[in-house]
PDB file of C-alpha atoms in Angstrom:
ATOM      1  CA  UNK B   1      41.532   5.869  67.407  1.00 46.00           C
ATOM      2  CA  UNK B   2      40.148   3.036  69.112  1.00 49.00           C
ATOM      3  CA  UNK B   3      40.670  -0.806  68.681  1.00 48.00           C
ATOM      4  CA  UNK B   4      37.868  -2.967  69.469  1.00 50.00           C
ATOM      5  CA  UNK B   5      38.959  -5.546  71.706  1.00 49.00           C
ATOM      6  CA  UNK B   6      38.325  -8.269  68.712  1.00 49.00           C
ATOM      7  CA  UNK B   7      40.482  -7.036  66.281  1.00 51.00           C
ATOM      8  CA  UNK B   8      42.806  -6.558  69.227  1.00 53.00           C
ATOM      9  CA  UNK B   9      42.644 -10.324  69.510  1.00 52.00           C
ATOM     10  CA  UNK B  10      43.203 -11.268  66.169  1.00 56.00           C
ATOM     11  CA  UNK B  11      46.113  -9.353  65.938  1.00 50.00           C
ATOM     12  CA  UNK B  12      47.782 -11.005  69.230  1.00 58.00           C
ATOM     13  CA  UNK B  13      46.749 -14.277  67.408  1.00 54.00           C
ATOM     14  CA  UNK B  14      48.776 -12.918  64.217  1.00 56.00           C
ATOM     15  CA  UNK B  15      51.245 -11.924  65.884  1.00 56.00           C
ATOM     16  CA  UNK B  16      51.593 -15.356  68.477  1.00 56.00           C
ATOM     17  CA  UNK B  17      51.419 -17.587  64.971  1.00 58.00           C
ATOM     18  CA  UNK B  18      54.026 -14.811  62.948  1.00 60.00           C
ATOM     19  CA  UNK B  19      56.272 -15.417  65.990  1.00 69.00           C
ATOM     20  CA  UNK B  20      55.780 -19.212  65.660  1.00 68.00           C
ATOM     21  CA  UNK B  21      56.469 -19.205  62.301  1.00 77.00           C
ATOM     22  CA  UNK B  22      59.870 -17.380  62.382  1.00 76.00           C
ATOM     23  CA  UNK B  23      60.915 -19.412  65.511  1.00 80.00           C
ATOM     24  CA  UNK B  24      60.493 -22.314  62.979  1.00 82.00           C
ATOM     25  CA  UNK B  25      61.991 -21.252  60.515  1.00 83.00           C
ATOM     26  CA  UNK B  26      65.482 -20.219  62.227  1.00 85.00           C
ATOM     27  CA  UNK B  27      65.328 -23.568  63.694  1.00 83.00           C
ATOM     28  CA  UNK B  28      65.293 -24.878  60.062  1.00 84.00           C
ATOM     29  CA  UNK B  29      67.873 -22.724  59.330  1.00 87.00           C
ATOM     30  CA  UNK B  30      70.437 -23.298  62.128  1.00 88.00           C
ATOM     31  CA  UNK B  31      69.657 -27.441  61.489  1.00 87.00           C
ATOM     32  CA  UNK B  32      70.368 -27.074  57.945  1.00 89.00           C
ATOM     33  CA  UNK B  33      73.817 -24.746  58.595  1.00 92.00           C
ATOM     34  CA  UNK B  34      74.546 -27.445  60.915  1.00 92.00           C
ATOM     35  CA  UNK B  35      74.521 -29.864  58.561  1.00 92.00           C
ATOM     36  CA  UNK B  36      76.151 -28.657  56.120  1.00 94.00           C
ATOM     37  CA  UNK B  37      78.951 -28.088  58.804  1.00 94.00           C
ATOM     38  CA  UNK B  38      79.134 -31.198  58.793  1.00 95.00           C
ATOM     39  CA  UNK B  39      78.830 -32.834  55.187  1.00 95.00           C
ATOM     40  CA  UNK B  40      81.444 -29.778  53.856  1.00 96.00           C
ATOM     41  CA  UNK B  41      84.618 -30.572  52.488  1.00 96.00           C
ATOM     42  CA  UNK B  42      86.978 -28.152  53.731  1.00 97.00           C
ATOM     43  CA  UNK B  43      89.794 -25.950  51.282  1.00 97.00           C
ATOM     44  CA  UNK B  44      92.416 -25.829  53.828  1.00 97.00           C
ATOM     45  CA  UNK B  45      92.580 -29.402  54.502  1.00 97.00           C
ATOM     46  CA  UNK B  46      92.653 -30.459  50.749  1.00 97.00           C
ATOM     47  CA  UNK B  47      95.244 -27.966  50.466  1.00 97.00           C
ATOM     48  CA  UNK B  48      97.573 -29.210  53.178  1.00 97.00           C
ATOM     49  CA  UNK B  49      96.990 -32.850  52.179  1.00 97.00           C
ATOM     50  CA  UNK B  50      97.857 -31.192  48.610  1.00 96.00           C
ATOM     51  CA  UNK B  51     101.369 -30.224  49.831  1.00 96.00           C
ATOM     52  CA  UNK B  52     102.442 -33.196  52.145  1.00 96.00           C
ATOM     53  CA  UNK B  53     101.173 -35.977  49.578  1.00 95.00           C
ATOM     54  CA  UNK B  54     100.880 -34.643  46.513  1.00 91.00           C
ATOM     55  CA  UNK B  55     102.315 -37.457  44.191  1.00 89.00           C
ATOM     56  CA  UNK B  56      99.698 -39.780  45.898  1.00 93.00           C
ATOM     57  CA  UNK B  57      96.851 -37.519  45.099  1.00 95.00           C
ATOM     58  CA  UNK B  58      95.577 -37.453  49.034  1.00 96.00           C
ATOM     59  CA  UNK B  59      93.210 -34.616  47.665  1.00 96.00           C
ATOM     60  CA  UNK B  60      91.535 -36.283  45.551  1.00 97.00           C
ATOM     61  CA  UNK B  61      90.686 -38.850  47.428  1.00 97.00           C
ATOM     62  CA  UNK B  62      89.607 -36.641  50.322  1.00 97.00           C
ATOM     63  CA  UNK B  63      86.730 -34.944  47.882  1.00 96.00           C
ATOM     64  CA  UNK B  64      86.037 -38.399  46.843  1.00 96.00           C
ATOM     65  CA  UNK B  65      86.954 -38.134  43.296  1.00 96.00           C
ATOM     66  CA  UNK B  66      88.871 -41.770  43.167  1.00 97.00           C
ATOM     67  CA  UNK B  67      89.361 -42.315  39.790  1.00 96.00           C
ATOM     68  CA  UNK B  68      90.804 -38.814  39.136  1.00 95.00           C
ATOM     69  CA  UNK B  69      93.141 -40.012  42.410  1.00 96.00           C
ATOM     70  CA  UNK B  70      94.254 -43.559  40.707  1.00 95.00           C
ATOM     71  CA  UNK B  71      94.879 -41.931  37.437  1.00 94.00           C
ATOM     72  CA  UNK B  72      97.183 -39.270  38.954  1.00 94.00           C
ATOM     73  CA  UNK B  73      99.431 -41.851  40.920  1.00 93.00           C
ATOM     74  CA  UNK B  74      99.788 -44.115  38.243  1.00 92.00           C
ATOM     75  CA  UNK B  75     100.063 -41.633  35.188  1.00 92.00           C
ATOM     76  CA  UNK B  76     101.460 -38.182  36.895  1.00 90.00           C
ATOM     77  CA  UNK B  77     104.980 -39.541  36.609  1.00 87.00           C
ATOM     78  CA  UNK B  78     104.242 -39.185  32.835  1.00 92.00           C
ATOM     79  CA  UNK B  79     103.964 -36.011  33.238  1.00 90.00           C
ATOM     80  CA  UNK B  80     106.993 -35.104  35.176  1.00 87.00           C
ATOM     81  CA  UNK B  81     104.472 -34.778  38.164  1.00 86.00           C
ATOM     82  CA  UNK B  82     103.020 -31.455  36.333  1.00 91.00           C
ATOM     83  CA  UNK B  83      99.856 -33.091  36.756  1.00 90.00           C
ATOM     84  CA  UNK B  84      99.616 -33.395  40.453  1.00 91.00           C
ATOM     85  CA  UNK B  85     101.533 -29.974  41.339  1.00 90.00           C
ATOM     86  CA  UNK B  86      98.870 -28.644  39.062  1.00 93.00           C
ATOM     87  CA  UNK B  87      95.729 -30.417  40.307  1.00 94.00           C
ATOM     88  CA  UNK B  88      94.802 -28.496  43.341  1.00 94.00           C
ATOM     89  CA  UNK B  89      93.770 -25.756  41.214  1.00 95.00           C
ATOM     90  CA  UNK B  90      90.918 -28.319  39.794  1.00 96.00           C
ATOM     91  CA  UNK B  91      90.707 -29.966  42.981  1.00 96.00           C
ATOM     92  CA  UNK B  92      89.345 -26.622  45.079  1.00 96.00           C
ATOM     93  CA  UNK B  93      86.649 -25.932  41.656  1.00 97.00           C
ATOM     94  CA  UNK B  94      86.067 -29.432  42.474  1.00 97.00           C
ATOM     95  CA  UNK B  95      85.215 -28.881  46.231  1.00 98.00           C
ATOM     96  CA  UNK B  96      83.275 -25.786  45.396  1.00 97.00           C
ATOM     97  CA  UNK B  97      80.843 -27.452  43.361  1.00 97.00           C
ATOM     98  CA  UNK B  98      80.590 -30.573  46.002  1.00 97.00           C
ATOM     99  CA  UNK B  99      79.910 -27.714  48.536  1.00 97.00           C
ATOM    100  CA  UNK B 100      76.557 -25.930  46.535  1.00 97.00           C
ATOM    101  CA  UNK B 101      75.508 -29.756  46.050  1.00 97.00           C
ATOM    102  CA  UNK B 102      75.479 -30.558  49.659  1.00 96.00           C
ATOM    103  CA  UNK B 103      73.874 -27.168  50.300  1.00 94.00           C
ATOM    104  CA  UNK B 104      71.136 -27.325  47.659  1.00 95.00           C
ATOM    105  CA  UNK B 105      70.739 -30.819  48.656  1.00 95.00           C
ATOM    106  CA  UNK B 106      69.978 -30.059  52.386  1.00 93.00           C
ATOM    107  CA  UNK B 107      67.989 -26.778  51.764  1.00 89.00           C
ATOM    108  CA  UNK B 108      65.979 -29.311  49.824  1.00 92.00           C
ATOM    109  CA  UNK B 109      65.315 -31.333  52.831  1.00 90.00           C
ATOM    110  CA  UNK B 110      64.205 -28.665  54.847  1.00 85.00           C
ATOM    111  CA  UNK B 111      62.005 -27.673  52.538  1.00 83.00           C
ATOM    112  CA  UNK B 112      60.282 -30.964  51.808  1.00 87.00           C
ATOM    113  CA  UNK B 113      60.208 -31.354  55.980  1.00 79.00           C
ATOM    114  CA  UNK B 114      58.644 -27.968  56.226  1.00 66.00           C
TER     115      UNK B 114
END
C-alpha cells in the first residue's frame, strides 16, 4: 500500500504541530511544578519549628495562619499548653489544604496562559 506523497505531507505536518504541541505543554508543566516548588509550604519544616518553639506557635505563623498563632501564645497556657503540643496535627491539615490551593491556583494560570 502506497502513500501519495500529499497525504505523506500532511501527516509530517501533523506530526511537526503534535510534536509542537507536547513540547508546549511539558514546558507548561515543568513551569508550573516549578512554581509550586516554590510557593509550597513544606511538612518537615513546620514540624521542626513545631518542636523547637512550640509555646510560641512558630508553625503557625510559618503557614501564615496569624491569628490562630496569637491566640495560641496568649491562651495555650490556659490550657496547660495542650493546645500547642496538640496543634501540629491541625497545623499539617492546614498546610495540606494551602498546598492544593497553590496548585489549583497555578494550574489555573497555565491554563488561562495557554
Amino acid at each position: 500500500m502506497k502513500i501519495h506523497y500529499h497525504c505523506s505531507k500532511s501527516l509530517e505536518v501533523a506530526h511537526v504541530y503534535y510534536n509542537h504541541d507536547v513540547k508546549e505543554r511539558l514546558g507548561q508543566l515543568a513551569m508550573a511544578e516549578s512554581e509550586f516548588n516554590k510557593k509550597k509550604k513544606d511538612k518537615l519544616i513546620a514540624f521542626l519549628l513545631w518542636i523547637f518553639l512550640c509555646p510560641f506557635a512558630a508553625q503557625r505563623f510559618y503557614i501564615g495562619d496569624i491569628g490562630r498563632a496569637i491566640l495560641i501564645i496568649f491562651l495555650g497556657w490556659l490550657t496547660f499548653f495542650i493546645w500547642p503540643l496538640l496543634d501540629i496535627i491541625f497545623a499539617i491539615k492546614k498546610i495540606d489544604k494551602l498546598n492544593e490551593e497553590i496548585e489549583l491556583e497555578i494550574l489555573q494560570h497555565v491554563k488561562s496562559v495557554a
